Amino acid sequence: MTVTMRTVPLVGGPVELRGALDLETTAAGVMPRRLPAWTKEQYQDPSVHGVTVMPSGVRLVFRTDARALELEILTSTGQLATDPHPRPTGMLELLVDGALAGRRQTPVGNVLRMAGPKAAQRLIPGKPGTVRFAGLPAGMKNVELWLPQQTPTELVALRADGDVLAPLQDGRRRWVHHGSSISHCIEADGPTGTWPVVAAALGGVEVINLSQAGNALLDPYVARTIRDTPADLISLKVGINIVGLSAFRLRTFGPAVHGFLDTIRDGHPDTPLLLISPVSCPALEQVPGPTRTGPDGRITALGDPADVADGALSLTVVRTELARIVAARQASDPHLHCLDGRALLGPDETDDLPDGLHPTAAAYRRMGKRFAAHAFTPHGPFH
């Protein structure tokens, strides 16, 4: 017997798109963005746009009695001229009633062929592909379709062989997190393997991951976004991009942190807010940036350690300064907390940093469990 697949509206229907703050109409369909549309006028670096449309933490949520689902998508990935294959497009993961029920490799769509860091790029247009999940349990169930955390993904169509209804509101708290690539988690083994998603599942909360690989630089538009986004819990992971890009010196770093926190507090004066310092990164612990990647694929710090005495930032300096700022503000802001990032990944675990900077998939999961054990316990900042 042939089962008819019915198209479900992606916009204006029963499906909720969670984890994205904007939905941009494209020629193929709609593109989730993790920052509001108005922020596009406030950055020029194309890398900001690139990571904003990588849907880390973005998922389609609905209820259905369907036994089969299809999601048609158009991915966009890169390819080095020296590599015969495009970069992996990542996984689409299906959760049914909170449990992982299926994983599928997302199809290759558009490919941006890159001859080198400063060379011209050539777009090879692709076509949408369909990912299918069949054999779902009978009866009405809660479904989440998680998009690949590292690959821009345009949503073309959702199809089901049953009824699709809006999700029920379960009263879970909303946690808004912002950080660098180490929170974006491109290297995770799937979208539910990023450490914020692992931690959110253990803590029983809904996460919005505003982390931006290479771009956690205390940008004012990010602070205003967090200020204006409904949140029950907020965390910020600050430092690695700032040191790696030599974006601040000690004189300017402290005021920038204060300003970022002040803006968030304009919208969330009493919300628990956890400021997290960097995890271990041997190259930058005592040596300031900037950094470069060597022939072995590992990062190297190019700064002069002697310059730290004159205000250059190392990770050690950043951790000390963040702890000082939180201690100074806590008298008037008792809901502000600080966590040393080395509690998530410490100096004895640097073998889990293949390039000297980014954790392995297993390490990301471990970080999520450690964060949940710290933040969501009865005496933790997110209790």
Short mmCIF file of C-alpha atoms in Angstrom, two decimals:
data_model
loop_
_atom_site.label_atom_id
_atom_site.label_comp_id
_atom_site.label_asym_id
_atom_site.label_seq_id
_atom_site.Cartn_x
_atom_site.Cartn_y
_atom_site.Cartn_z
CA MET A 1 0.00 0.00 0.00
CA THR A 2 1.33 3.40 -1.00
CA VAL A 3 1.34 5.98 1.78
CA THR A 4 0.80 9.58 0.75
CA MET A 5 3.29 12.09 2.09
CA ARG A 6 1.71 15.46 2.80
CA THR A 7 3.61 18.73 2.80
CA VAL A 8 3.67 20.58 6.13
CA PRO A 9 4.13 24.37 6.15
CA LEU A 10 7.52 25.40 7.50
CA VAL A 11 6.30 28.92 8.29
CA GLY A 12 2.95 29.92 9.73
CA GLY A 13 1.91 26.35 10.55
CA PRO A 14 2.28 23.92 13.42
CA VAL A 15 6.07 23.60 13.26
CA GLU A 16 8.16 25.62 15.71
CA LEU A 17 11.72 26.53 14.76
CA ARG A 18 13.66 26.75 18.01
CA GLY A 19 17.21 27.98 18.49
CA ALA A 20 17.06 30.54 15.65
CA LEU A 21 16.21 34.22 16.04
CA ASP A 22 15.56 34.94 12.37
CA LEU A 23 14.25 33.09 9.33
CA GLU A 24 15.49 34.44 6.02
CA THR A 25 13.64 33.73 2.78
CA THR A 26 15.91 32.33 0.04
CA ALA A 27 15.42 31.13 -3.52
CA ALA A 28 15.24 27.54 -2.26
CA GLY A 29 13.20 28.02 0.91
CA VAL A 30 13.99 29.54 4.29
CA MET A 31 17.34 29.86 6.07
CA PRO A 32 17.53 29.86 9.90
CA ARG A 33 19.81 32.55 11.34
CA ARG A 34 20.96 32.63 14.96
CA LEU A 35 21.10 36.42 15.17
CA PRO A 36 18.28 38.85 14.36
CA ALA A 37 18.11 40.38 10.89
CA TRP A 38 18.96 43.87 12.16
CA THR A 39 22.45 42.76 13.21
CA LYS A 40 23.51 42.29 9.56
CA GLU A 41 24.05 46.04 9.25
CA GLN A 42 26.50 46.03 12.15
CA TYR A 43 29.20 43.67 10.95
CA GLN A 44 31.28 43.58 7.77
CA ASP A 45 33.35 40.44 8.26
CA PRO A 46 31.79 37.67 6.14
CA SER A 47 32.82 35.10 8.74
CA VAL A 48 30.17 36.50 11.08
CA HIS A 49 27.44 35.83 8.54
CA GLY A 50 28.93 32.42 7.82
CA VAL A 51 28.74 31.21 11.41
CA THR A 52 25.39 32.89 12.07
CA VAL A 53 23.73 30.70 9.44
CA MET A 54 25.38 27.56 10.78
CA PRO A 55 22.41 26.22 12.78
CA SER A 56 24.08 25.02 15.97
CA GLY A 57 21.24 24.19 18.35
CA VAL A 58 18.50 24.85 15.77
CA ARG A 59 15.68 22.31 15.55
CA LEU A 60 12.17 21.85 14.16
CA VAL A 61 9.72 20.89 16.91
CA PHE A 62 6.21 19.47 16.53
CA ARG A 63 3.87 16.61 17.44
CA THR A 64 2.85 13.97 14.93
CA ASP A 65 1.31 10.53 14.54
CA ALA A 66 3.27 10.02 11.31
CA ARG A 67 5.28 6.85 10.79
CA ALA A 68 7.53 8.54 8.20
CA LEU A 69 8.99 12.03 7.85
CA GLU A 70 10.95 13.70 5.06
CA LEU A 71 12.91 16.92 5.29
CA GLU A 72 14.09 18.45 2.03
CA ILE A 73 17.07 20.76 2.54
CA LEU A 74 19.79 22.58 0.64
CA THR A 75 23.14 22.62 2.41
CA SER A 76 26.14 24.82 1.65
CA THR A 77 29.65 23.62 2.36
CA GLY A 78 33.23 24.46 1.41
CA GLN A 79 35.89 22.59 -0.50
CA LEU A 80 39.61 23.30 -0.70
CA ALA A 81 41.11 23.08 -4.16
CA THR A 82 43.62 20.57 -2.77
CA ASP A 83 40.84 18.30 -1.44
CA PRO A 84 38.87 16.07 -3.83
CA HIS A 85 35.86 16.07 -1.49
CA PRO A 86 33.74 18.86 0.01
CA ARG A 87 33.80 19.32 3.76
CA PRO A 88 31.41 17.00 5.61
CA THR A 89 27.93 18.46 5.82
CA GLY A 90 27.14 16.93 9.20
CA MET A 91 24.22 15.01 10.60
CA LEU A 92 20.48 15.54 10.82
CA GLU A 93 19.22 13.97 14.05
CA LEU A 94 15.70 12.91 14.96
CA LEU A 95 14.51 12.85 18.57
CA VAL A 96 11.22 11.19 19.47
CA ASP A 97 9.88 11.96 22.95
CA GLY A 98 13.34 13.19 23.90
CA ALA A 99 15.27 10.09 22.79
CA LEU A 100 17.51 9.84 19.75
CA ALA A 101 15.58 7.86 17.13
CA GLY A 102 17.66 8.36 14.00
CA ARG A 103 20.71 10.02 12.43
CA ARG A 104 21.20 10.76 8.75
CA GLN A 105 24.08 12.32 6.85
CA THR A 106 22.86 15.54 5.23
CA PRO A 107 23.24 15.68 1.44
CA VAL A 108 25.82 17.91 -0.24
CA GLY A 109 24.20 20.90 -1.94
CA ASN A 110 25.99 24.13 -2.79
CA VAL A 111 29.79 23.91 -2.71
CA LEU A 112 32.07 26.92 -2.28
CA ARG A 113 35.39 25.95 -3.81
CA MET A 114 38.27 27.76 -2.13
CA ALA A 115 41.72 27.93 -3.75
CA GLY A 116 43.31 29.43 -0.64
CA PRO A 117 42.77 31.84 2.28
CA LYS A 118 42.94 34.97 0.09
CA ALA A 119 42.22 33.49 -3.33
CA ALA A 120 39.02 33.87 -5.30
CA GLN A 121 36.18 31.53 -4.40
CA ARG A 122 33.89 29.80 -6.86
CA LEU A 123 30.36 28.73 -6.04
CA ILE A 124 29.22 25.44 -7.52
CA PRO A 125 25.43 25.50 -7.21
CA GLY A 126 23.81 22.35 -5.92
CA LYS A 127 20.32 20.94 -5.63
CA PRO A 128 18.20 20.21 -2.58
CA GLY A 129 18.27 16.70 -1.18
CA THR A 130 15.77 14.78 0.95
CA VAL A 131 16.47 13.08 4.26
CA ARG A 132 13.91 10.44 5.23
CA PHE A 133 13.09 8.86 8.57
CA ALA A 134 10.75 5.87 8.49
CA GLY A 135 9.53 3.31 10.99
CA LEU A 136 8.60 5.87 13.63
CA PRO A 137 6.57 4.58 16.59
CA ALA A 138 2.80 4.54 16.24
CA GLY A 139 0.66 7.16 17.94
CA MET A 140 1.10 10.82 18.72
CA LYS A 141 4.66 11.74 19.74
CA ASN A 142 6.89 14.73 20.30
CA VAL A 143 9.41 15.15 17.51
CA GLU A 144 12.53 17.27 17.16
CA LEU A 145 14.58 17.46 13.96
CA TRP A 146 18.01 18.90 14.77
CA LEU A 147 19.95 20.57 11.94
CA PRO A 148 23.71 20.03 11.45
CA GLN A 149 25.62 22.43 13.69
CA GLN A 150 28.38 23.19 11.17
CA THR A 151 26.57 23.57 7.84
CA PRO A 152 24.29 26.38 6.60
CA THR A 153 21.00 24.66 5.83
CA GLU A 154 18.08 26.03 3.85
CA LEU A 155 14.75 24.37 4.65
CA VAL A 156 12.86 23.53 1.46
CA ALA A 157 10.00 21.25 2.54
CA LEU A 158 8.79 19.05 5.39
CA ARG A 159 6.58 16.08 4.55
CA ALA A 160 4.75 13.58 6.79
CA ASP A 161 2.43 10.63 6.28
CA GLY A 162 0.26 11.67 9.23
CA ASP A 163 -1.05 14.65 11.10
CA VAL A 164 1.38 17.30 12.35
CA LEU A 165 0.38 19.45 15.32
CA ALA A 166 1.99 22.28 17.24
CA PRO A 167 4.14 21.20 20.19
CA LEU A 168 2.75 21.46 23.69
CA GLN A 169 4.44 23.96 25.97
CA ASP A 170 6.21 22.01 28.70
CA GLY A 171 7.27 24.92 30.94
CA ARG A 172 11.00 24.31 30.57
CA ARG A 173 13.24 27.27 31.29
CA ARG A 174 15.04 28.98 28.42
CA TRP A 175 18.82 29.15 28.59
CA VAL A 176 20.62 31.59 26.27
CA HIS A 177 24.34 30.89 25.78
CA HIS A 178 27.00 32.78 23.82
CA GLY A 179 30.57 31.72 23.21
CA SER A 180 33.22 30.90 20.62
CA SER A 181 33.84 27.86 18.40
CA ILE A 182 34.32 25.85 21.59
CA SER A 183 30.61 26.43 22.29
CA HIS A 184 29.54 26.35 18.64
CA CYS A 185 31.07 22.84 18.56
CA ILE A 186 31.67 22.31 14.85
CA GLU A 187 33.74 19.23 15.73
CA ALA A 188 30.91 17.53 17.66
CA ASP A 189 29.65 14.21 16.27
CA GLY A 190 26.17 15.62 15.70
CA PRO A 191 23.89 18.50 16.65
CA THR A 192 22.82 16.90 19.93
CA GLY A 193 26.48 16.23 20.80
CA THR A 194 27.42 19.88 21.26
CA TRP A 195 28.18 20.58 24.90
CA PRO A 196 25.39 23.18 25.37
CA VAL A 197 22.80 20.71 24.02
CA VAL A 198 24.16 17.89 26.19
CA ALA A 199 24.01 20.17 29.23
CA ALA A 200 20.53 21.44 28.39
CA ALA A 201 19.17 17.89 28.11
CA LEU A 202 20.64 16.97 31.49
CA GLY A 203 19.38 20.20 33.06
CA GLY A 204 15.88 19.93 31.60
CA VAL A 205 16.00 23.32 29.86
CA GLU A 206 15.61 24.69 26.34
CA VAL A 207 18.84 26.12 24.94
CA ILE A 208 19.43 28.91 22.43
CA ASN A 209 23.06 28.72 21.37
CA LEU A 210 24.23 32.10 20.08
CA SER A 211 27.87 30.97 19.95
CA GLN A 212 29.87 32.14 16.96
CA ALA A 213 32.99 30.28 15.92
CA GLY A 214 35.88 32.73 15.75
CA ASN A 215 33.68 35.69 16.64
CA ALA A 216 33.04 35.79 20.41
CA LEU A 217 34.46 39.30 20.68
CA LEU A 218 32.06 41.12 23.02
CA ASP A 219 30.29 42.66 20.02
CA PRO A 220 27.63 45.16 21.18
CA TYR A 221 25.01 43.78 18.80
CA VAL A 222 25.31 40.38 20.48
CA ALA A 223 24.81 41.98 23.91
CA ARG A 224 21.71 43.78 22.64
CA THR A 225 20.42 40.54 21.13
CA ILE A 226 20.74 38.76 24.47
CA ARG A 227 19.19 41.76 26.23
CA ASP A 228 16.12 41.54 24.01
CA THR A 229 15.75 37.73 23.93
CA PRO A 230 13.49 36.15 26.57
CA ALA A 231 15.72 34.14 28.91
CA ASP A 232 15.47 32.43 32.27
CA LEU A 233 19.20 31.62 32.34
CA ILE A 234 22.17 33.22 30.59
CA SER A 235 25.79 32.18 30.19
CA LEU A 236 28.74 33.75 28.39
CA LYS A 237 31.99 32.01 27.55
CA VAL A 238 34.57 34.75 27.05
CA GLY A 239 38.22 34.95 26.17
CA ILE A 240 39.66 32.54 23.61
CA ASN A 241 38.83 34.58 20.49
CA ILE A 242 39.85 37.79 22.21
CA VAL A 243 43.30 36.41 22.98
CA GLY A 244 43.64 34.52 19.71
CA LEU A 245 42.90 37.62 17.63
CA SER A 246 44.61 40.12 19.97
CA ALA A 247 41.31 41.95 19.95
CA PHE A 248 41.83 43.80 23.26
CA ARG A 249 44.52 44.75 25.70
CA LEU A 250 44.05 44.77 29.46
CA ARG A 251 43.10 48.47 29.46
CA THR A 252 40.18 47.93 27.06
CA PHE A 253 39.17 44.37 27.95
CA GLY A 254 37.73 45.07 31.41
CA PRO A 255 35.51 47.99 30.32
CA ALA A 256 34.30 45.96 27.33
CA VAL A 257 33.25 43.10 29.62
CA HIS A 258 31.49 45.53 31.95
CA GLY A 259 29.70 47.16 29.02
CA PHE A 260 28.57 43.80 27.64
CA LEU A 261 27.21 42.78 31.05
CA ASP A 262 25.56 46.18 31.57
CA THR A 263 23.68 45.88 28.29
CA ILE A 264 22.42 42.39 29.12
CA ARG A 265 21.37 43.55 32.58
CA ASP A 266 19.28 46.34 30.99
CA GLY A 267 16.93 43.59 29.82
CA HIS A 268 17.59 40.88 32.39
CA PRO A 269 18.39 42.60 35.69
CA ASP A 270 17.84 39.53 37.91
CA THR A 271 18.36 36.57 35.58
CA PRO A 272 21.06 34.10 36.69
CA LEU A 273 24.10 34.94 34.56
CA LEU A 274 27.18 32.72 34.47
CA LEU A 275 30.43 34.12 33.06
CA ILE A 276 32.76 31.31 31.94
CA SER A 277 36.47 31.83 31.33
CA PRO A 278 38.41 29.85 28.68
CA VAL A 279 39.08 26.13 28.79
CA SER A 280 42.71 25.03 28.64
CA CYS A 281 44.67 25.90 25.50
CA PRO A 282 48.41 25.33 25.96
CA ALA A 283 49.58 27.71 23.23
CA LEU A 284 47.86 30.73 24.78
CA GLU A 285 48.08 30.10 28.51
CA GLN A 286 51.06 32.42 29.03
CA VAL A 287 51.68 33.75 25.52
CA PRO A 288 49.47 36.40 23.88
CA GLY A 289 48.07 36.11 20.37
CA PRO A 290 47.57 36.45 17.54
CA THR A 291 47.69 32.82 16.45
CA ARG A 292 48.38 30.94 13.26
CA THR A 293 47.88 27.35 12.24
CA GLY A 294 51.09 25.49 11.40
CA PRO A 295 51.72 22.79 8.79
CA ASP A 296 50.86 20.18 11.43
CA GLY A 297 47.39 21.67 11.83
CA ARG A 298 48.05 22.92 15.36
CA ILE A 299 47.81 26.52 16.49
CA THR A 300 50.82 28.55 17.56
CA ALA A 301 50.81 31.83 19.46
CA LEU A 302 52.77 34.61 17.78
CA GLY A 303 52.81 37.15 20.61
CA ASP A 304 55.67 38.01 22.93
CA PRO A 305 55.24 36.77 26.53
CA ALA A 306 57.14 39.86 27.71
CA ASP A 307 54.33 42.04 26.32
CA VAL A 308 51.92 40.70 28.95
CA ALA A 309 53.54 43.05 31.48
CA ASP A 310 52.52 45.96 29.24
CA GLY A 311 48.91 44.87 28.83
CA ALA A 312 48.79 42.08 26.26
CA LEU A 313 46.28 39.35 27.07
CA SER A 314 47.03 35.70 27.68
CA LEU A 315 44.43 33.20 28.86
CA THR A 316 45.89 33.39 32.37
CA VAL A 317 45.38 37.15 32.43
CA VAL A 318 41.84 36.84 31.03
CA ARG A 319 40.79 34.32 33.68
CA THR A 320 42.13 36.54 36.45
CA GLU A 321 40.40 39.60 35.04
CA LEU A 322 37.04 37.89 34.58
CA ALA A 323 37.12 36.58 38.16
CA ARG A 324 37.98 40.07 39.40
CA ILE A 325 35.13 41.66 37.43
CA VAL A 326 32.55 39.19 38.73
CA ALA A 327 33.77 39.62 42.33
CA ALA A 328 33.54 43.40 42.00
CA ARG A 329 30.00 43.32 40.59
CA GLN A 330 28.51 40.69 42.89
CA ALA A 331 27.84 43.15 45.70
CA SER A 332 25.19 44.81 43.52
CA ASP A 333 24.47 41.80 41.28
CA PRO A 334 24.05 38.67 43.42
CA HIS A 335 22.78 36.67 40.41
CA LEU A 336 26.10 37.00 38.58
CA HIS A 337 28.43 34.00 38.82
CA CYS A 338 31.82 32.94 37.46
CA LEU A 339 33.15 29.54 36.36
CA ASP A 340 36.77 28.80 35.52
CA GLY A 341 36.60 27.16 32.11
CA ARG A 342 39.31 24.68 33.09
CA ALA A 343 36.64 22.96 35.19
CA LEU A 344 35.08 21.92 31.86
CA LEU A 345 38.34 20.93 30.17
CA GLY A 346 41.54 21.20 32.14
CA PRO A 347 45.30 21.20 31.56
CA ASP A 348 45.55 17.43 32.01
CA GLU A 349 43.16 16.88 29.10
CA THR A 350 44.93 18.74 26.31
CA ASP A 351 45.37 15.48 24.42
CA ASP A 352 41.68 16.00 23.64
CA LEU A 353 42.61 19.09 21.59
CA PRO A 354 43.82 17.64 18.26
CA ASP A 355 44.67 21.07 16.84
CA GLY A 356 45.66 22.52 20.20
CA LEU A 357 42.41 24.46 20.45
CA HIS A 358 39.20 22.56 19.64
CA PRO A 359 37.99 19.58 21.70
CA THR A 360 37.12 16.19 20.29
CA ALA A 361 33.51 15.02 20.02
CA ALA A 362 33.93 12.92 23.18
CA ALA A 363 35.41 15.88 25.04
CA TYR A 364 32.46 18.08 24.07
CA ARG A 365 30.07 15.56 25.57
CA ARG A 366 32.18 15.43 28.73
CA MET A 367 32.11 19.23 28.93
CA GLY A 368 28.32 19.20 28.70
CA LYS A 369 28.05 16.72 31.56
CA ARG A 370 30.45 18.75 33.69
CA PHE A 371 28.61 21.99 33.00
CA ALA A 372 25.29 20.40 33.97
CA ALA A 373 26.81 18.98 37.16
CA HIS A 374 28.04 22.46 38.08
CA ALA A 375 25.17 24.67 36.93
CA PHE A 376 21.99 22.66 37.51
CA THR A 377 22.71 21.13 40.93
CA PRO A 378 20.75 22.39 43.98
CA HIS A 379 23.50 24.84 44.91
CA GLY A 380 24.57 25.70 41.37
CA PRO A 381 24.01 29.04 39.62
CA PHE A 382 21.17 27.63 37.51
CA HIS A 383 19.39 25.68 40.28
#
